[in-house]
PDB file of C-alpha atoms in Angstrom:
ATOM      1  CA  MET A   1      58.548 126.200  74.143  1.00  0.00           C
ATOM      2  CA  SER A   2      56.909 122.786  74.325  1.00  0.00           C
ATOM      3  CA  ASN A   3      57.210 120.062  76.983  1.00  0.00           C
ATOM      4  CA  LYS A   4      58.749 117.907  73.936  1.00  0.00           C
ATOM      5  CA  ILE A   5      61.258 120.552  73.510  1.00  0.00           C
ATOM      6  CA  ILE A   6      62.158 120.599  76.712  1.00  0.00           C
ATOM      7  CA  SER A   7      62.544 116.701  77.502  1.00  0.00           C
ATOM      8  CA  ILE A   8      65.003 116.903  74.467  1.00  0.00           C
ATOM      9  CA  LEU A   9      67.287 119.428  75.790  1.00  0.00           C
ATOM     10  CA  ILE A  10      67.058 118.257  79.389  1.00  0.00           C
ATOM     11  CA  LEU A  11      68.325 114.673  77.952  1.00  0.00           C
ATOM     12  CA  TYR A  12      70.688 116.204  75.326  1.00  0.00           C
ATOM     13  CA  SER A  13      72.318 118.086  78.766  1.00  0.00           C
ATOM     14  CA  LEU A  14      72.725 114.830  80.393  1.00  0.00           C
ATOM     15  CA  VAL A  15      74.581 113.282  77.680  1.00  0.00           C
ATOM     16  CA  ILE A  16      76.672 115.903  77.486  1.00  0.00           C
ATOM     17  CA  ILE A  17      77.675 115.668  81.223  1.00  0.00           C
ATOM     18  CA  ALA A  18      78.457 112.117  80.504  1.00  0.00           C
ATOM     19  CA  CYS A  19      80.749 113.252  78.131  1.00  0.00           C
ATOM     20  CA  SER A  20      82.844 115.855  79.860  1.00  0.00           C
ATOM     21  CA  ASN A  21      82.807 113.404  83.017  1.00  0.00           C
ATOM     22  CA  PRO A  22      83.605 109.912  82.262  1.00  0.00           C
ATOM     23  CA  MET A  23      83.264 107.805  85.520  1.00  0.00           C
ATOM     24  CA  LYS A  24      86.042 106.407  86.450  1.00  0.00           C
ATOM     25  CA  LYS A  25      86.331 102.801  86.135  1.00  0.00           C
ATOM     26  CA  THR A  26      85.477  99.980  89.225  1.00  0.00           C
ATOM     27  CA  GLU A  27      86.992  97.381  88.477  1.00  0.00           C
ATOM     28  CA  ILE A  28      90.228  95.807  86.074  1.00  0.00           C
ATOM     29  CA  HIS A  29      89.507  92.984  83.572  1.00  0.00           C
ATOM     30  CA  TYR A  30      91.743  90.216  84.054  1.00  0.00           C
ATOM     31  CA  SER A  31      92.376  87.258  81.757  1.00  0.00           C
ATOM     32  CA  ILE A  32      90.454  84.685  83.480  1.00  0.00           C
ATOM     33  CA  THR A  33      88.222  82.309  82.028  1.00  0.00           C
ATOM     34  CA  SER A  34      87.128  81.091  85.282  1.00  0.00           C
ATOM     35  CA  ASP A  35      84.532  82.540  87.509  1.00  0.00           C
ATOM     36  CA  SER A  36      85.886  80.098  90.220  1.00  0.00           C
ATOM     37  CA  THR A  37      89.473  81.936  89.315  1.00  0.00           C
ATOM     38  CA  ALA A  38      88.148  85.062  89.844  1.00  0.00           C
ATOM     39  CA  TYR A  39      86.782  84.166  93.815  1.00  0.00           C
ATOM     40  CA  TYR A  40      89.716  82.646  94.588  1.00  0.00           C
ATOM     41  CA  TYR A  41      92.313  85.501  93.781  1.00  0.00           C
ATOM     42  CA  LYS A  42      89.882  88.011  95.303  1.00  0.00           C
ATOM     43  CA  LYS A  43      89.459  85.572  98.373  1.00  0.00           C
ATOM     44  CA  GLY A  44      93.262  85.535  98.527  1.00  0.00           C
ATOM     45  CA  TRP A  45      93.769  89.170  98.559  1.00  0.00           C
ATOM     46  CA  GLU A  46      91.410  89.537 101.180  1.00  0.00           C
ATOM     47  CA  GLU A  47      93.482  86.558 103.456  1.00  0.00           C
ATOM     48  CA  ILE A  48      96.832  88.192 103.138  1.00  0.00           C
ATOM     49  CA  MET A  49      96.251  92.402 102.823  1.00  0.00           C
ATOM     50  CA  ASP A  50      93.413  92.100 105.322  1.00  0.00           C
ATOM     51  CA  GLN A  51      93.969  89.214 107.592  1.00  0.00           C
ATOM     52  CA  GLY A  52      97.745  88.839 107.313  1.00  0.00           C
ATOM     53  CA  ASP A  53      97.553  84.993 107.019  1.00  0.00           C
ATOM     54  CA  TYR A  54      99.650  84.271 104.214  1.00  0.00           C
ATOM     55  CA  ALA A  55      99.106  80.108 104.493  1.00  0.00           C
ATOM     56  CA  LYS A  56      95.332  80.366 103.555  1.00  0.00           C
ATOM     57  CA  ALA A  57      96.309  82.812 101.137  1.00  0.00           C
ATOM     58  CA  GLU A  58      98.833  81.126  99.431  1.00  0.00           C
ATOM     59  CA  LYS A  59      96.172  77.957  99.204  1.00  0.00           C
ATOM     60  CA  SER A  60      93.561  80.432  97.526  1.00  0.00           C
ATOM     61  CA  TYR A  61      95.789  81.214  95.017  1.00  0.00           C
ATOM     62  CA  ARG A  62      96.877  78.138  94.591  1.00  0.00           C
ATOM     63  CA  LYS A  63      93.035  77.085  94.400  1.00  0.00           C
ATOM     64  CA  ALA A  64      92.286  80.277  91.775  1.00  0.00           C
ATOM     65  CA  LEU A  65      95.183  78.729  89.327  1.00  0.00           C
ATOM     66  CA  SER A  66      93.484  75.115  89.417  1.00  0.00           C
ATOM     67  CA  PHE A  67      90.802  76.138  87.488  1.00  0.00           C
ATOM     68  CA  ASP A  68      92.959  78.570  84.905  1.00  0.00           C
ATOM     69  CA  SER A  69      96.478  77.998  84.950  1.00  0.00           C
ATOM     70  CA  GLU A  70      97.309  80.158  82.574  1.00  0.00           C
ATOM     71  CA  PHE A  71      96.373  82.981  84.686  1.00  0.00           C
ATOM     72  CA  LEU A  72      99.351  85.135  84.734  1.00  0.00           C
ATOM     73  CA  ILE A  73      98.831  87.383  87.048  1.00  0.00           C
ATOM     74  CA  GLY A  74      97.861  84.382  89.267  1.00  0.00           C
ATOM     75  CA  GLN A  75     101.117  83.249  89.076  1.00  0.00           C
ATOM     76  CA  SER A  76     102.872  86.092  89.747  1.00  0.00           C
ATOM     77  CA  VAL A  77     100.991  86.802  93.026  1.00  0.00           C
ATOM     78  CA  LEU A  78     102.050  83.196  93.407  1.00  0.00           C
ATOM     79  CA  ALA A  79     105.787  83.625  93.231  1.00  0.00           C
ATOM     80  CA  ARG A  80     105.714  86.309  95.359  1.00  0.00           C
ATOM     81  CA  LEU A  81     104.367  84.364  98.102  1.00  0.00           C
ATOM     82  CA  THR A  82     105.818  81.343  97.693  1.00  0.00           C
ATOM     83  CA  LEU A  83     108.955  80.277  99.916  1.00  0.00           C
ATOM     84  CA  ASP A  84     110.244  77.523  97.230  1.00  0.00           C
ATOM     85  CA  LEU A  85     112.870  79.783  95.185  1.00  0.00           C
ATOM     86  CA  GLU A  86     112.677  76.564  92.535  1.00  0.00           C
ATOM     87  CA  GLU A  87     109.021  77.174  92.212  1.00  0.00           C
ATOM     88  CA  ARG A  88     108.902  80.486  92.094  1.00  0.00           C
ATOM     89  CA  LEU A  89     112.205  80.621  89.282  1.00  0.00           C
ATOM     90  CA  ILE A  90     109.950  78.154  87.033  1.00  0.00           C
ATOM     91  CA  LEU A  91     106.904  80.525  87.540  1.00  0.00           C
ATOM     92  CA  TYR A  92     109.140  83.363  86.911  1.00  0.00           C
ATOM     93  CA  LYS A  93     110.430  82.237  83.687  1.00  0.00           C
ATOM     94  CA  ASN A  94     106.925  80.720  82.672  1.00  0.00           C
ATOM     95  CA  ILE A  95     105.593  84.216  83.146  1.00  0.00           C
ATOM     96  CA  GLU A  96     108.925  85.765  81.092  1.00  0.00           C
ATOM     97  CA  LYS A  97     107.669  83.349  78.269  1.00  0.00           C
ATOM     98  CA  HIS A  98     103.823  84.766  77.653  1.00  0.00           C
ATOM     99  CA  LYS A  99     104.004  87.985  79.464  1.00  0.00           C
ATOM    100  CA  GLU A 100     103.793  89.310  75.617  1.00  0.00           C
ATOM    101  CA  ARG A 101      99.693  88.021  76.202  1.00  0.00           C
ATOM    102  CA  LEU A 102      98.941  90.460  78.026  1.00  0.00           C
ATOM    103  CA  ILE A 103      97.741  94.104  77.258  1.00  0.00           C
ATOM    104  CA  GLY A 104      97.005  97.633  78.809  1.00  0.00           C
ATOM    105  CA  ASP A 105      96.404  97.831  83.103  1.00  0.00           C
ATOM    106  CA  GLU A 106      96.701  94.178  83.160  1.00  0.00           C
ATOM    107  CA  LYS A 107     100.500  94.727  81.698  1.00  0.00           C
ATOM    108  CA  LEU A 108     101.182  97.000  83.743  1.00  0.00           C
ATOM    109  CA  ILE A 109     100.154  95.649  86.817  1.00  0.00           C
ATOM    110  CA  LEU A 110     102.459  92.435  85.709  1.00  0.00           C
ATOM    111  CA  GLU A 111     105.117  94.582  85.046  1.00  0.00           C
ATOM    112  CA  VAL A 112     105.526  95.353  88.646  1.00  0.00           C
ATOM    113  CA  TYR A 113     104.889  91.939  90.053  1.00  0.00           C
ATOM    114  CA  LEU A 114     107.296  90.148  87.706  1.00  0.00           C
ATOM    115  CA  ALA A 115     110.145  92.972  88.869  1.00  0.00           C
ATOM    116  CA  LEU A 116     109.206  92.235  92.429  1.00  0.00           C
ATOM    117  CA  VAL A 117     109.748  88.383  91.997  1.00  0.00           C
ATOM    118  CA  GLU A 118     112.857  89.413  90.354  1.00  0.00           C
ATOM    119  CA  TYR A 119     114.214  90.996  93.251  1.00  0.00           C
ATOM    120  CA  THR A 120     113.005  87.990  95.481  1.00  0.00           C
ATOM    121  CA  ASN A 121     114.513  85.597  93.489  1.00  0.00           C
ATOM    122  CA  LEU A 122     118.067  87.353  93.216  1.00  0.00           C
ATOM    123  CA  ARG A 123     117.623  88.052  96.666  1.00  0.00           C
ATOM    124  CA  ASP A 124     117.478  84.127  97.953  1.00  0.00           C
ATOM    125  CA  GLN A 125     120.543  83.431  95.518  1.00  0.00           C
ATOM    126  CA  LYS A 126     122.783  86.248  96.993  1.00  0.00           C
ATOM    127  CA  ALA A 127     123.037  88.440  93.983  1.00  0.00           C
ATOM    128  CA  ILE A 128     125.371  90.859  94.564  1.00  0.00           C
ATOM    129  CA  ASN A 129     123.068  94.043  92.878  1.00  0.00           C
ATOM    130  CA  ILE A 130     119.908  93.087  94.813  1.00  0.00           C
ATOM    131  CA  GLU A 131     119.530  96.831  96.023  1.00  0.00           C
ATOM    132  CA  GLU A 132     119.501  98.076  92.787  1.00  0.00           C
ATOM    133  CA  VAL A 133     117.060  95.770  91.266  1.00  0.00           C
ATOM    134  CA  LEU A 134     114.809  96.528  94.081  1.00  0.00           C
ATOM    135  CA  ARG A 135     115.138 100.487  93.403  1.00  0.00           C
ATOM    136  CA  GLU A 136     114.218  99.547  89.492  1.00  0.00           C
ATOM    137  CA  ALA A 137     111.284  97.050  90.840  1.00  0.00           C
ATOM    138  CA  LEU A 138     109.851 100.071  93.152  1.00  0.00           C
ATOM    139  CA  THR A 139     110.172 102.804  90.629  1.00  0.00           C
ATOM    140  CA  VAL A 140     108.089 100.716  88.282  1.00  0.00           C
ATOM    141  CA  GLY A 141     105.533  99.755  91.124  1.00  0.00           C
ATOM    142  CA  GLU A 142     105.409 103.382  91.889  1.00  0.00           C
ATOM    143  CA  ASN A 143     104.311 104.544  88.043  1.00  0.00           C
ATOM    144  CA  ASN A 144     102.790 101.846  86.808  1.00  0.00           C
ATOM    145  CA  LEU A 145     100.664 101.672  90.145  1.00  0.00           C
ATOM    146  CA  ARG A 146     100.142 105.313  90.292  1.00  0.00           C
ATOM    147  CA  LYS A 147      98.250 104.967  86.822  1.00  0.00           C
ATOM    148  CA  ILE A 148      96.150 102.208  88.332  1.00  0.00           C
ATOM    149  CA  VAL A 149      95.263 103.742  91.625  1.00  0.00           C
ATOM    150  CA  ASN A 150      93.837 106.732  89.823  1.00  0.00           C
ATOM    151  CA  LYS A 151      91.641 105.044  87.016  1.00  0.00           C
ATOM    152  CA  TYR A 152      90.502 102.263  89.289  1.00  0.00           C
ATOM    153  CA  PRO A 153      90.200 103.934  93.217  1.00  0.00           C
ATOM    154  CA  GLN A 154      87.977 100.968  94.003  1.00  0.00           C
ATOM    155  CA  GLU A 155      90.519  98.487  93.412  1.00  0.00           C
ATOM    156  CA  VAL A 156      91.288  98.911  97.326  1.00  0.00           C
ATOM    157  CA  TYR A 157      94.407  96.410  97.344  1.00  0.00           C
ATOM    158  CA  LEU A 158      96.550  97.495  94.459  1.00  0.00           C
ATOM    159  CA  LYS A 159      95.728 101.234  96.104  1.00  0.00           C
ATOM    160  CA  SER A 160      97.711  99.573  99.436  1.00  0.00           C
ATOM    161  CA  GLU A 161     100.581  97.960  97.400  1.00  0.00           C
ATOM    162  CA  TYR A 162     101.039 101.566  95.721  1.00  0.00           C
ATOM    163  CA  ILE A 163     101.083 103.205  99.436  1.00  0.00           C
ATOM    164  CA  GLU A 164     103.743 100.732 100.650  1.00  0.00           C
ATOM    165  CA  ILE A 165     105.551 101.705  97.584  1.00  0.00           C
ATOM    166  CA  LEU A 166     105.754 104.983  98.695  1.00  0.00           C
ATOM    167  CA  HIS A 167     106.473 104.187 102.020  1.00  0.00           C
ATOM    168  CA  ALA A 168     109.526 102.256 100.653  1.00  0.00           C
ATOM    169  CA  ASN A 169     110.482 105.038  98.268  1.00  0.00           C
ATOM    170  CA  TYR A 170     109.855 108.480 100.099  1.00  0.00           C
ATOM    171  CA  GLY A 171     109.326 107.889 103.656  1.00  0.00           C
ATOM    172  CA  ALA A 172     106.058 107.448 106.224  1.00  0.00           C
ATOM    173  CA  LYS A 173     104.930 111.157 105.565  1.00  0.00           C
ATOM    174  CA  ARG A 174     104.387 111.263 102.331  1.00  0.00           C
ATOM    175  CA  ALA A 175     103.070 108.042 102.111  1.00  0.00           C
ATOM    176  CA  LEU A 176     100.120 108.682 104.551  1.00  0.00           C
ATOM    177  CA  ASP A 177      99.854 112.142 102.886  1.00  0.00           C
ATOM    178  CA  SER A 178      98.676 109.998  99.778  1.00  0.00           C
ATOM    179  CA  LEU A 179      96.747 107.787 101.219  1.00  0.00           C
ATOM    180  CA  HIS A 180      94.326 110.137 102.781  1.00  0.00           C
ATOM    181  CA  LYS A 181      94.119 112.061  99.134  1.00  0.00           C
ATOM    182  CA  LEU A 182      93.696 108.684  97.921  1.00  0.00           C
ATOM    183  CA  ILE A 183      91.137 106.804 100.813  1.00  0.00           C
ATOM    184  CA  LEU A 184      87.746 106.570  99.460  1.00  0.00           C
ATOM    185  CA  PRO A 185      84.812 106.934 102.077  1.00  0.00           C
ATOM    186  CA  THR A 186      84.310 103.485 101.867  1.00  0.00           C
ATOM    187  CA  GLN A 187      87.544 102.076 102.326  1.00  0.00           C
ATOM    188  CA  ILE A 188      88.452 104.312 105.577  1.00  0.00           C
ATOM    189  CA  GLU A 189      88.318 100.841 107.323  1.00  0.00           C
ATOM    190  CA  ASN A 190      89.949  98.876 105.341  1.00  0.00           C
ATOM    191  CA  PRO A 191      91.692  96.629 107.644  1.00  0.00           C
ATOM    192  CA  PHE A 192      95.034  96.410 105.399  1.00  0.00           C
ATOM    193  CA  LEU A 193      95.117 100.352 105.320  1.00  0.00           C
ATOM    194  CA  LEU A 194      93.551 100.999 108.791  1.00  0.00           C
ATOM    195  CA  GLY A 195      97.109  98.713 110.108  1.00  0.00           C
ATOM    196  CA  TYR A 196      99.142 100.461 107.860  1.00  0.00           C
ATOM    197  CA  GLU A 197      97.792 103.773 108.647  1.00  0.00           C
ATOM    198  CA  ALA A 198      98.703 102.714 112.380  1.00  0.00           C
ATOM    199  CA  THR A 199     102.262 101.674 111.460  1.00  0.00           C
ATOM    200  CA  MET A 200     103.207 104.833 110.027  1.00  0.00           C
ATOM    201  CA  GLU A 201     101.767 107.520 112.366  1.00  0.00           C
ATOM    202  CA  ALA A 202     103.666 105.644 114.774  1.00  0.00           C
ATOM    203  CA  GLU A 203     106.554 105.604 112.389  1.00  0.00           C
ATOM    204  CA  LEU A 204     106.227 109.716 112.858  1.00  0.00           C
ATOM    205  CA  GLY A 205     105.815 109.577 116.668  1.00  0.00           C
ATOM    206  CA  HIS A 206     102.009 109.654 116.688  1.00  0.00           C
ATOM    207  CA  PHE A 207     101.679 106.639 119.198  1.00  0.00           C
ATOM    208  CA  ASP A 208      98.358 108.431 120.294  1.00  0.00           C
ATOM    209  CA  LYS A 209      96.558 108.376 116.769  1.00  0.00           C
ATOM    210  CA  ALA A 210      98.409 104.936 115.981  1.00  0.00           C
ATOM    211  CA  LEU A 211      97.136 103.772 118.788  1.00  0.00           C
ATOM    212  CA  LYS A 212      93.341 104.570 118.269  1.00  0.00           C
ATOM    213  CA  LYS A 213      93.539 102.902 114.735  1.00  0.00           C
ATOM    214  CA  ALA A 214      94.669  99.991 116.193  1.00  0.00           C
ATOM    215  CA  LYS A 215      92.251  99.962 118.450  1.00  0.00           C
ATOM    216  CA  ILE A 216      89.192 100.318 115.470  1.00  0.00           C
ATOM    217  CA  LEU A 217      91.243  97.335 113.625  1.00  0.00           C
ATOM    218  CA  ASN A 218      91.470  95.071 116.717  1.00  0.00           C
ATOM    219  CA  LYS A 219      87.361  95.959 117.327  1.00  0.00           C
ATOM    220  CA  ILE A 220      86.729  95.004 113.625  1.00  0.00           C
ATOM    221  CA  TYR A 221      88.630  91.179 114.297  1.00  0.00           C
ATOM    222  CA  LYS A 222      87.120  90.962 117.866  1.00  0.00           C
ATOM    223  CA  GLU A 223      85.199  87.767 117.012  1.00  0.00           C
ATOM    224  CA  LYS A 224      88.125  86.338 114.640  1.00  0.00           C
ATOM    225  CA  LYS A 225      91.581  84.726 115.573  1.00  0.00           C
ATOM    226  CA  VAL A 226      93.667  86.767 112.802  1.00  0.00           C
ATOM    227  CA  ALA A 227      97.368  87.845 113.314  1.00  0.00           C
ATOM    228  CA  LYS A 228      96.641  91.394 111.380  1.00  0.00           C
ATOM    229  CA  PRO A 229      95.338  93.332 114.309  1.00  0.00           C
ATOM    230  CA  VAL A 230      98.198  91.770 116.748  1.00  0.00           C
ATOM    231  CA  VAL A 231     101.316  92.346 114.205  1.00  0.00           C
ATOM    232  CA  THR A 232     100.126  95.820 113.980  1.00  0.00           C
ATOM    233  CA  LEU A 233     100.013  96.361 117.688  1.00  0.00           C
ATOM    234  CA  GLY A 234     103.519  95.035 118.445  1.00  0.00           C
ATOM    235  CA  ASP A 235     104.592  97.497 115.958  1.00  0.00           C
ATOM    236  CA  ILE A 236     103.563 100.497 117.747  1.00  0.00           C
ATOM    237  CA  TYR A 237     105.441  99.495 120.779  1.00  0.00           C
ATOM    238  CA  PHE A 238     108.251  98.854 118.895  1.00  0.00           C
ATOM    239  CA  LYS A 239     108.711 101.935 117.864  1.00  0.00           C
ATOM    240  CA  LYS A 240     107.667 103.361 120.971  1.00  0.00           C
ATOM    241  CA  GLY A 241     110.345 101.827 122.476  1.00  0.00           C
ATOM    242  CA  ASP A 242     108.388  99.781 124.412  1.00  0.00           C
ATOM    243  CA  LEU A 243     110.142  96.613 123.724  1.00  0.00           C
ATOM    244  CA  ASP A 244     108.608  93.911 125.992  1.00  0.00           C
ATOM    245  CA  SER A 245     105.083  94.452 125.333  1.00  0.00           C
ATOM    246  CA  ALA A 246     106.255  94.513 121.414  1.00  0.00           C
ATOM    247  CA  ARG A 247     107.570  91.037 121.890  1.00  0.00           C
ATOM    248  CA  LEU A 248     104.372  89.554 123.677  1.00  0.00           C
ATOM    249  CA  TYR A 249     102.249  90.495 120.730  1.00  0.00           C
ATOM    250  CA  ALA A 250     104.839  89.387 118.088  1.00  0.00           C
ATOM    251  CA  ASN A 251     105.130  86.116 119.876  1.00  0.00           C
ATOM    252  CA  LYS A 252     101.359  85.779 120.087  1.00  0.00           C
ATOM    253  CA  ALA A 253     101.004  86.812 116.130  1.00  0.00           C
ATOM    254  CA  MET A 254     103.681  83.954 115.406  1.00  0.00           C
ATOM    255  CA  LYS A 255     101.631  81.589 117.305  1.00  0.00           C
ATOM    256  CA  ILE A 256      98.523  83.050 115.214  1.00  0.00           C
ATOM    257  CA  ASP A 257      99.820  82.237 111.992  1.00  0.00           C
ATOM    258  CA  HIS A 258     103.491  81.049 111.937  1.00  0.00           C
ATOM    259  CA  ARG A 259     103.740  81.969 108.245  1.00  0.00           C
ATOM    260  CA  ASN A 260     102.746  85.755 108.751  1.00  0.00           C
ATOM    261  CA  LEU A 261     105.715  87.310 107.202  1.00  0.00           C
ATOM    262  CA  ASP A 262     105.002  90.863 108.993  1.00  0.00           C
ATOM    263  CA  ALA A 263     104.905  88.927 112.824  1.00  0.00           C
ATOM    264  CA  SER A 264     107.945  87.109 111.965  1.00  0.00           C
ATOM    265  CA  ARG A 265     110.321  90.279 110.504  1.00  0.00           C
ATOM    266  CA  LEU A 266     109.037  92.186 113.685  1.00  0.00           C
ATOM    267  CA  GLN A 267     109.849  89.623 115.876  1.00  0.00           C
ATOM    268  CA  ALA A 268     113.243  88.936 114.417  1.00  0.00           C
ATOM    269  CA  LYS A 269     113.648  93.258 115.346  1.00  0.00           C
ATOM    270  CA  ILE A 270     112.418  92.910 118.322  1.00  0.00           C
ATOM    271  CA  GLU A 271     114.706  89.897 119.338  1.00  0.00           C
ATOM    272  CA  GLN A 272     117.718  91.980 117.954  1.00  0.00           C
ATOM    273  CA  ALA A 273     116.742  95.171 119.615  1.00  0.00           C
ATOM    274  CA  ILE A 274     116.466  93.198 122.967  1.00  0.00           C
ATOM    275  CA  LYS A 275     119.668  91.617 122.457  1.00  0.00           C
ATOM    276  CA  ASN A 276     121.346  94.905 121.961  1.00  0.00           C
ATOM    277  CA  ARG A 277     119.577  96.563 125.046  1.00  0.00           C
ATOM    278  CA  ASP A 278     120.588  93.742 127.155  1.00  0.00           C
ATOM    279  CA  SER A 279     124.256  93.818 125.802  1.00  0.00           C
ATOM    280  CA  LEU A 280     124.469  97.854 127.071  1.00  0.00           C
ATOM    281  CA  LYS A 281     123.079  96.856 130.614  1.00  0.00           C
ATOM    282  CA  VAL A 282     125.818  94.371 131.020  1.00  0.00           C
ATOM    283  CA  SER A 283     128.756  96.548 129.645  1.00  0.00           C
ATOM    284  CA  TYR A 284     127.505  99.218 132.478  1.00  0.00           C
TER     285      TYR A 284
END
């Protein structure tokens, strides 16, 4: 058999292999008209997920929309973050009006974010059916993001949100199992996933594992003043029942970033637990 025929057969084999095992796409194509919008949108995700810096993230999302005000996904993320109910209602109304512009994977993501914004709006308006709305939003989130994370395994922040939704729907064990199946080697030390994994391990009573993960997270941010690793440690100690240590970490995190929702929620839970503990002491 001539070398030319062998080369043709090898090339043909490679084509067959490539067609039968198509590589998964690495990133989602968003309807963005500006590179600056894409840059600040990604920056916002890094700030809110990796660093837990809600204030900086909000500024980045607003900056992204300043270059492309029609970016619906960007509007929906800002709506999830802003504390201004009136602004959120306006954003929600505008997204609803124009949502049919989006198709495919981008539409799947928008459906999730829009459902979560609707829940937040109704909660702030003291609606009576918010638990049902939340369940529906989490169902949409699980179904839509499952498709996304399997199609785009490199999309770490969408994967992170998927794990959060699984946690809300099924608890820490199932969410951890899914995380271990879905995480890529390059994502093992992603700050959000690392911190979230630590808090879920603590929820299951695996405090040594949780503190080991938290130590790695703290090392990543050793030279940076961010709330993320501090909140994680506070949450672990809260779940461990060490309320005084948990309070120290929660208060420290709030000093670093008073807008950090994880820190403020943790602080509220700790203070209520300490109040309950102290009231029991008095009764005895």
